Coordinates of C-alpha atoms in Angstrom, one line a residue:
M166 CA 72.7 83.6 97.2
N167 CA 71.8 86.9 99.0
R168 CA 73.7 89.6 97.3
S169 CA 71.7 92.6 98.5
L170 CA 73.7 95.7 99.5
F171 CA 71.4 97.0 102.1
V172 CA 68.1 96.4 103.9
I173 CA 65.0 98.5 103.8
L174 CA 63.6 99.4 107.2
F175 CA 60.5 101.4 106.3
L176 CA 58.7 101.7 103.0
A177 CA 56.8 105.0 103.1
L178 CA 56.7 108.2 101.1
G179 CA 59.8 109.1 99.1
L180 CA 61.7 112.2 100.1
T181 CA 62.2 114.2 96.9
G182 CA 63.8 117.7 96.8
F183 CA 65.2 120.0 94.3
G184 CA 68.7 121.5 93.7
Q185 CA 71.1 120.1 96.3
N186 CA 70.5 116.6 97.6
K187 CA 70.5 115.8 101.2
L188 CA 71.5 112.6 103.1
T189 CA 70.4 112.5 106.7
G190 CA 71.1 109.7 109.0
F191 CA 70.9 108.2 112.5
A192 CA 74.1 106.6 113.8
P193 CA 73.9 106.1 117.6
D194 CA 77.0 103.8 117.6
F195 CA 79.2 106.6 116.3
L196 CA 78.6 109.7 118.4
G197 CA 80.8 112.6 117.5
E198 CA 82.4 110.8 114.6
K199 CA 83.1 112.3 111.2
V200 CA 80.8 111.1 108.3
V201 CA 82.2 111.1 104.8
L202 CA 80.2 110.5 101.6
Y203 CA 82.2 109.3 98.6
T204 CA 81.4 108.3 95.1
Y205 CA 83.6 106.5 92.5
Q206 CA 85.7 108.5 90.1
D207 CA 85.8 105.4 87.9
Y208 CA 85.4 101.6 88.3
V209 CA 88.7 100.7 86.6
S210 CA 91.0 102.2 89.2
Q211 CA 88.3 102.1 91.9
S212 CA 89.4 105.5 93.1
R213 CA 86.9 107.4 95.2
I214 CA 86.2 111.1 95.6
Q215 CA 84.6 112.9 98.5
I216 CA 81.3 114.6 97.7
G217 CA 80.2 115.6 101.2
E218 CA 80.8 115.3 104.9
G219 CA 79.2 115.8 108.3
T220 CA 79.4 114.8 111.9
V221 CA 77.3 112.5 114.1
N222 CA 75.6 114.9 116.6
P223 CA 76.4 113.6 120.1
A224 CA 73.1 115.0 121.4
D225 CA 70.7 113.1 119.1
S226 CA 72.9 110.7 117.0
T227 CA 71.9 112.3 113.7
F228 CA 74.0 113.6 110.8
E229 CA 73.4 115.5 107.6
I230 CA 75.3 115.7 104.4
V231 CA 74.4 118.0 101.5
Y232 CA 75.8 116.9 98.1
N233 CA 75.2 117.4 94.4
T234 CA 74.6 114.9 91.6
N235 CA 72.9 115.3 88.2
S236 CA 72.7 111.6 87.5
T237 CA 72.4 108.3 89.4
I238 CA 75.7 107.4 91.1
K239 CA 76.9 104.9 93.6
G240 CA 77.8 106.4 97.0
V241 CA 79.8 105.1 100.0
I242 CA 79.1 106.3 103.5
E243 CA 82.1 106.0 105.8
I244 CA 82.1 106.5 109.6
D245 CA 85.1 105.5 111.7
R246 CA 86.4 102.8 109.4
T247 CA 82.9 101.4 108.8
E248 CA 81.2 101.8 105.4
S249 CA 78.1 101.0 103.5
S250 CA 77.0 101.6 99.9
L251 CA 73.9 103.0 98.4
Y252 CA 72.8 104.6 95.1
L253 CA 72.1 108.3 94.9
A254 CA 69.5 109.4 92.4
P255 CA 69.3 113.1 91.4
N256 CA 66.7 115.3 93.0
T257 CA 66.3 112.8 95.8
N258 CA 66.9 113.1 99.6
Y259 CA 67.7 110.0 101.7
E260 CA 67.2 109.2 105.3
V261 CA 69.2 106.2 106.7
Y262 CA 70.1 104.3 109.8
F263 CA 73.8 103.4 109.9
P264 CA 74.4 100.6 112.5
K265 CA 77.7 99.3 113.8
S266 CA 79.2 96.5 111.7
V267 CA 79.0 92.9 113.0
E268 CA 82.3 92.1 111.2
P269 CA 85.5 91.8 113.2
A270 CA 87.9 94.7 113.2
S271 CA 90.5 94.6 110.4
Y272 CA 92.7 97.0 108.4
K273 CA 90.1 97.3 105.7
N274 CA 86.9 99.2 106.4
A275 CA 84.2 97.0 108.0
E276 CA 80.9 96.8 106.0
T277 CA 77.5 97.3 107.5
N278 CA 73.9 97.2 106.2
L279 CA 72.0 100.4 105.7
Y280 CA 68.4 100.8 106.8
F281 CA 66.3 103.3 104.8
N282 CA 63.4 105.3 106.1
G283 CA 60.8 106.7 103.8
L284 CA 62.1 105.0 100.6
D285 CA 59.9 105.4 97.6
T286 CA 59.0 102.2 95.7
T287 CA 60.3 103.8 92.4
D288 CA 63.7 104.7 94.0
I289 CA 66.8 103.0 92.5
N290 CA 67.7 101.4 95.8
Y291 CA 64.3 99.9 96.3
R292 CA 64.3 98.5 92.8
I293 CA 67.8 97.0 93.0
L294 CA 67.0 95.3 96.3
Q295 CA 63.7 94.1 95.1
Y296 CA 65.3 92.7 91.9
H297 CA 67.9 90.7 93.9
Q298 CA 65.3 89.4 96.4
W299 CA 63.2 88.2 93.4
F300 CA 66.2 86.4 91.8
D301 CA 67.2 84.8 95.1
M302 CA 63.7 83.5 95.7
Y303 CA 63.4 82.3 92.2
I304 CA 66.7 80.3 92.4
S305 CA 65.8 79.0 95.9
Y306 CA 62.5 77.7 94.6
H307 CA 64.3 75.7 91.9
Q308 CA 67.2 74.8 94.2
K309 CA 67.1 71.1 93.5
A310 CA 67.2 71.4 89.7
V311 CA 69.9 74.1 90.0
A312 CA 72.0 71.9 92.2
K313 CA 72.0 69.2 89.5
G314 CA 73.6 71.6 87.0
G315 CA 70.5 73.4 85.7
F316 CA 71.4 77.0 86.8
R317 CA 72.0 78.3 83.2
V318 CA 68.6 77.0 82.0
Y319 CA 66.8 78.7 84.9
L320 CA 68.9 81.9 84.4
D321 CA 67.7 82.0 80.8
T322 CA 64.1 81.7 81.9
F323 CA 64.6 84.4 84.6
K324 CA 66.1 86.7 82.0
L325 CA 62.8 86.5 80.0
Y326 CA 60.8 87.2 83.1
A327 CA 62.9 90.2 84.0
A328 CA 62.7 91.6 80.4
D329 CA 58.9 91.4 80.7
A330 CA 58.7 92.7 84.2
Y331 CA 60.8 95.8 83.5
K332 CA 59.8 96.6 79.9
N333 CA 57.9 99.7 81.0
Y334 CA 60.5 101.0 83.5
D335 CA 61.8 104.5 82.6
D336 CA 65.0 104.2 84.6
P337 CA 68.1 103.7 82.4
F338 CA 70.5 103.1 85.3
F339 CA 68.3 100.3 86.7
I340 CA 67.7 98.7 83.3
T341 CA 71.4 98.7 82.6
Y342 CA 72.1 97.3 86.1
V343 CA 69.8 94.4 85.6
R344 CA 71.0 93.7 82.0
Y345 CA 74.7 93.4 83.0
D346 CA 74.0 91.7 86.3
I347 CA 72.4 88.9 84.3
A348 CA 75.2 89.1 81.6
E349 CA 77.8 88.7 84.3
M350 CA 76.1 85.6 85.6
E351 CA 76.0 84.2 82.1
Q352 CA 79.7 84.7 81.8
T353 CA 80.4 83.1 85.2
Y354 CA 78.4 80.0 84.5
G355 CA 78.7 79.8 80.7
G356 CA 82.3 80.8 80.3
N357 CA 83.7 83.6 78.0
R358 CA 86.8 81.9 76.5
K359 CA 85.2 80.1 73.5
S360 CA 85.1 82.2 70.4
E361 CA 81.5 81.5 69.5
T362 CA 80.3 82.3 73.1
R363 CA 82.3 85.5 73.2
L364 CA 80.9 86.7 69.9
K365 CA 77.4 85.9 71.0
T366 CA 77.9 87.9 74.3
Y367 CA 79.5 90.8 72.4
L368 CA 76.6 91.0 69.9
E369 CA 74.0 90.9 72.7
Y370 CA 75.6 93.1 75.3
I371 CA 78.3 95.3 73.9
E372 CA 78.1 96.1 70.2
S373 CA 74.9 98.1 70.2
F374 CA 75.4 99.8 73.6
P375 CA 77.4 102.9 74.7
V376 CA 80.0 102.8 77.5
Y377 CA 78.2 103.2 80.8
H378 CA 81.1 104.6 82.9
E379 CA 78.9 105.4 85.9
N380 CA 77.2 102.0 86.2
D381 CA 79.1 99.7 88.4
R382 CA 77.4 96.5 87.2
Y383 CA 78.2 97.3 83.5
M384 CA 81.8 98.1 84.4
K385 CA 82.2 94.9 86.4
F386 CA 80.9 92.9 83.4
I387 CA 83.0 94.7 80.8
L388 CA 86.3 94.3 82.8
A389 CA 85.6 90.6 83.2
F390 CA 84.8 90.1 79.5
Y391 CA 88.0 91.8 78.4
D392 CA 90.2 90.2 81.0
K393 CA 92.9 89.0 78.5
E394 CA 96.3 90.6 79.1
F395 CA 98.7 91.9 76.4
R396 CA 100.8 88.7 76.5
E397 CA 97.7 86.6 75.8
Y398 CA 97.1 88.1 72.3
L399 CA 98.2 86.3 69.1
P400 CA 101.9 86.7 68.4
V401 CA 101.5 89.3 65.6
T402 CA 99.2 91.4 67.7
E403 CA 101.4 91.1 70.8
E404 CA 104.4 92.2 68.9
A405 CA 102.6 95.3 67.6
I406 CA 101.5 96.1 71.1
W407 CA 105.0 96.0 72.6
S408 CA 106.3 98.0 69.7
A409 CA 103.7 100.7 70.3
I410 CA 104.6 100.8 74.0
Q411 CA 108.3 101.0 73.2
D412 CA 107.5 103.9 71.0
K413 CA 105.3 105.5 73.7
S414 CA 102.5 105.8 71.2
P415 CA 98.9 105.4 72.2
T416 CA 97.9 105.8 68.5
K417 CA 99.9 102.8 67.5
L418 CA 98.6 100.9 70.5
M419 CA 95.0 101.7 69.5
R420 CA 95.8 100.5 66.0
A421 CA 97.4 97.2 67.3
M422 CA 94.4 96.4 69.5
K423 CA 91.9 97.1 66.7
S424 CA 92.9 93.7 65.4
D425 CA 90.6 92.4 68.1
I426 CA 87.2 92.4 66.3
L427 CA 85.4 92.6 69.7
L428 CA 87.1 96.0 70.3
A429 CA 85.8 97.8 67.2
A430 CA 84.4 100.8 69.1
P431 CA 87.2 103.4 69.7
E432 CA 85.9 104.6 73.1
L433 CA 85.6 101.1 74.6
R434 CA 88.9 100.0 73.0
E435 CA 90.7 102.9 74.6
L436 CA 89.2 102.2 78.0
I437 CA 90.2 98.5 77.9
M438 CA 93.7 99.6 76.7
I439 CA 94.0 101.8 79.8
D440 CA 93.0 98.9 82.0
K441 CA 95.6 96.6 80.4
L442 CA 98.3 99.2 80.6
G443 CA 97.7 99.4 84.4
K444 CA 98.0 95.7 84.7
A445 CA 101.1 95.5 82.5
F446 CA 102.8 98.0 84.7
Y447 CA 103.3 95.4 87.4
R448 CA 104.5 92.7 85.0
E449 CA 106.6 94.6 82.5
I450 CA 109.1 96.2 84.8
E451 CA 111.5 97.4 82.1
L452 CA 108.6 99.1 80.2
R453 CA 107.2 101.1 83.2
P454 CA 108.4 104.5 82.0
N455 CA 106.9 103.8 78.6
I456 CA 103.6 102.8 80.1
I457 CA 103.5 106.0 82.2
A458 CA 104.3 108.0 79.1
V459 CA 101.4 106.4 77.2
L460 CA 99.0 107.0 80.1
D461 CA 100.2 110.6 80.2
S462 CA 99.4 111.0 76.6
I463 CA 95.9 109.5 76.9
E464 CA 95.2 111.8 79.9
S465 CA 96.2 114.8 77.9
H466 CA 94.9 114.0 74.4
S467 CA 92.0 111.5 74.6
V468 CA 88.8 112.8 72.9
Y469 CA 86.8 110.9 75.6
Q470 CA 86.8 112.8 78.8
E471 CA 85.9 109.8 81.0
N472 CA 88.8 107.8 79.5
A473 CA 91.2 110.7 80.2
S474 CA 90.1 110.7 83.8
V475 CA 90.6 106.9 84.1
A476 CA 94.1 107.2 82.6
R477 CA 95.0 109.8 85.2
N478 CA 93.6 107.8 88.1
I479 CA 95.4 104.6 86.9
K480 CA 98.6 106.5 86.5
N481 CA 98.3 108.1 90.0
Y482 CA 97.6 104.7 91.5
I483 CA 100.4 102.7 90.0
T484 CA 103.1 105.4 90.6
S485 CA 102.1 106.4 94.1
L486 CA 104.4 104.0 95.9
E487 CA 106.9 103.2 93.1
P488 CA 110.6 103.4 93.6
G489 CA 112.0 106.7 92.3
Y490 CA 108.7 108.5 93.1
P491 CA 108.3 110.9 96.1
A492 CA 107.2 109.2 99.3
P493 CA 103.7 110.3 100.3
A494 CA 103.9 113.2 102.7
I495 CA 103.7 112.5 106.5
Q496 CA 102.8 114.8 109.3
I497 CA 103.0 112.8 112.5
E498 CA 102.4 114.6 115.7
K499 CA 105.2 114.1 118.2
A500 CA 104.2 117.0 120.6
P501 CA 101.5 119.7 120.6
E502 CA 102.0 121.8 117.5
E503 CA 105.1 119.8 116.6
F504 CA 105.1 117.3 113.7
V505 CA 107.5 114.8 112.1
V506 CA 107.9 115.3 108.3
W507 CA 110.2 113.7 105.7
Q508 CA 112.4 116.9 105.6
D509 CA 113.5 116.0 109.2
Y510 CA 115.4 113.0 107.7
K511 CA 116.9 114.6 104.6
G512 CA 120.3 113.1 103.8
R513 CA 119.5 109.8 105.5
Y514 CA 117.7 106.6 104.5
V515 CA 114.6 105.9 106.6
Y516 CA 113.2 102.5 107.5
F517 CA 109.5 103.2 108.0
N518 CA 107.2 100.7 109.5
F519 CA 103.6 100.4 110.7
F520 CA 103.0 98.1 113.7
A521 CA 100.5 97.3 116.5
A522 CA 101.1 96.1 120.0
W523 CA 98.3 93.5 119.6
N524 CA 100.0 91.9 116.6
E525 CA 102.6 89.2 117.6
E526 CA 104.6 89.5 114.4
S527 CA 104.9 93.3 114.8
V528 CA 106.1 92.9 118.4
Q529 CA 108.7 90.3 117.4
D530 CA 109.9 92.5 114.5
M531 CA 110.3 95.5 116.8
E532 CA 112.8 93.4 118.8
I533 CA 114.8 92.8 115.7
I534 CA 114.6 96.5 114.7
H535 CA 116.1 97.4 118.1
R536 CA 119.2 95.4 117.2
L537 CA 119.3 96.9 113.7
V538 CA 119.2 100.4 115.2
T539 CA 122.2 99.6 117.2
E540 CA 124.1 98.1 114.2
Y541 CA 123.0 100.6 111.4
G542 CA 121.7 103.6 113.3
Q543 CA 124.7 105.7 112.3
D544 CA 123.7 105.7 108.7
I545 CA 120.0 104.8 108.7
S546 CA 117.1 106.4 110.5
F547 CA 114.2 104.4 111.9
L548 CA 110.6 105.5 112.1
S549 CA 107.9 103.3 113.6
V550 CA 104.2 104.3 113.9
S551 CA 101.7 102.4 116.0
T552 CA 98.2 101.8 114.6
D553 CA 96.7 100.6 117.9
P554 CA 93.2 102.1 118.2
D555 CA 93.7 102.5 121.9
K556 CA 96.6 104.8 122.8
A557 CA 96.7 103.1 126.3
A558 CA 97.9 99.9 124.6
F559 CA 100.7 101.8 122.8
D560 CA 101.7 103.6 126.0
A561 CA 101.8 100.2 127.9
F562 CA 103.9 98.7 125.1
M563 CA 106.4 101.6 125.2
E564 CA 106.6 101.4 129.0
A565 CA 107.4 97.7 128.8
H566 CA 110.2 98.5 126.3
P567 CA 112.2 101.6 127.5
E568 CA 115.1 100.3 125.4
Y569 CA 113.3 101.3 122.2
D570 CA 114.8 104.7 121.7
W571 CA 114.3 105.4 118.0
D572 CA 111.5 107.5 116.6
I573 CA 108.3 105.7 117.6
Y574 CA 104.9 107.5 117.6
H575 CA 101.2 106.6 117.9
I576 CA 99.0 107.5 114.9
G577 CA 96.0 105.3 115.9
E578 CA 93.8 104.6 112.9
D579 CA 95.0 107.6 110.8
Q580 CA 93.1 106.5 107.7
A581 CA 94.7 109.1 105.5
L582 CA 98.3 108.0 106.2
M583 CA 97.4 104.3 106.0
N584 CA 95.6 104.9 102.7
A585 CA 98.6 106.9 101.3
Y586 CA 100.9 103.9 102.0
K587 CA 98.3 101.3 101.1
V588 CA 98.5 99.6 104.5
A589 CA 96.2 96.6 104.4
N590 CA 97.7 94.9 107.5
V591 CA 100.5 95.1 110.0
P592 CA 103.4 94.9 110.0
S593 CA 104.1 96.9 106.9
Y594 CA 107.6 98.2 105.8
Y595 CA 109.0 100.9 103.5
L596 CA 112.4 102.2 102.7
I597 CA 112.8 105.9 101.9
D598 CA 116.0 107.3 100.4
Q599 CA 118.1 110.3 101.4
E600 CA 116.0 112.7 99.2
G601 CA 112.6 111.5 100.4
F602 CA 111.9 109.2 97.5
I603 CA 110.6 105.7 97.6
S604 CA 113.4 103.2 97.6
A605 CA 111.3 100.1 98.3
A606 CA 107.6 99.7 98.9
P607 CA 107.0 97.3 100.4
A608 CA 110.5 96.9 101.8
M609 CA 111.8 93.6 103.2
P610 CA 110.9 92.9 106.8
P611 CA 113.5 92.8 109.6
S612 CA 112.8 89.0 110.1
P613 CA 113.9 86.6 107.3
N614 CA 111.3 85.8 104.6
G615 CA 110.8 82.5 102.9
E616 CA 114.0 82.9 101.0
Y617 CA 116.0 83.7 104.2
E618 CA 116.3 87.4 103.2
S619 CA 115.7 90.4 105.4
I620 CA 116.1 94.1 105.2
E621 CA 119.6 93.7 106.9
S622 CA 121.1 92.7 103.6
V623 CA 120.0 96.1 102.2
F624 CA 121.3 97.9 105.2
F625 CA 124.7 96.2 104.9
K626 CA 125.0 97.4 101.3
I627 CA 124.0 101.0 102.2
K628 CA 126.6 101.0 105.0
E629 CA 129.3 99.7 102.7
A630 CA 128.4 102.3 100.1
L631 CA 128.6 105.1 102.6
H632 CA 131.8 103.8 104.2
P633 CA 133.9 102.1 101.5
R634 CA 136.8 100.1 103.0
Q635 CA 140.3 101.5 102.5
R636 CA 142.1 99.1 100.2
I637 CA 145.7 98.7 101.3
G638 CA 148.1 97.9 98.5
V639 CA 151.4 95.9 98.8
G640 CA 154.3 98.0 99.7
R641 CA 152.3 100.8 101.4

């Protein structure tokens, strides 16, 4: 049950500074690569924001990033599609070793373990790691009893031990982290559906505490506790919720959700409301414009700055690839100082796909796209981009298929473009309309899906619309 985020290499003197904070590192597996340091804007949308960057020096494998923080935050170091998390305390410098990941390559960042040098025993990272190691050892020692169904009993005992061990700790972030890590385990193993259990959890962990937006463990617990969707409320409340959304009124929606006695605090109620609006966006298709309008209003008028930011991030996320919204910009290099942009295709539909020469499904679909180009190329443009890390693999693929004469380019692992289109794997497909707006994301693939449908049925309709058949009447 090892849930530690990182491993400590050396335990020596802490590195404390003033003003700007500094992260220095050693990454011999990533010579010359860009290093980016992110933190989370919020834990509802999970959106990140860059707070610093640097480069791994090819001469000595080191990097340095200067950043600012006035409170303890969670950071993410990213190098060449590999990442690792750590906590960043104010007025503290960190020195880390960033090794290559042992995970296989994929279309999500691989994760690696950080090693710290000179980490003080009072640092937030040391304390969190020590806490998890203590808990794992405790459960391991009682493994036989836990295996027989006694986990909750031993968790209750550990909770008392932790309260005593940390009673004199003057570190609000750490105390909050431990409290809600234990609360989350209580939910997982004790359930949170029974009314009496939920009320007990609410009174112990929520009612008397503020909203800890910056604490990832608190937010994970809160979002799991309030996981009920709008359609799961009692009929009277549900009706009031949909009426409020129909009226595009966050005030009415707040009033409707107030019927939940576990959402008495306005700041927390509004935060949970934002989360539920984001989830409803994917289920209530006919209400999508109304949901966007409500989120817009919260962003503009909420008295809670953190909630306004969450509303903005949720809105940006759910609309980024929605039909009717502008397609994320592209700038694909096709020659030195020459780039492909959506303006190049103005007036034409574009079938846009990400593929890789190593992926069998991608390769098979490219054969079908070749036929579609022949059949529909008069009315529809085709744009394919290769995500092969090695350009030689792409070049060999193109050399083997000289008949592929539509727009095909190599982008490698262009993380910015792949993130913009939320590419989690290949192949991935999108249909862009004549004005550069999203028509379908994802679009249907060229090969038939489980319902024997493919993008060709859409192409046929586009062709028919652009070239209506002349109807010949009798006697003409």
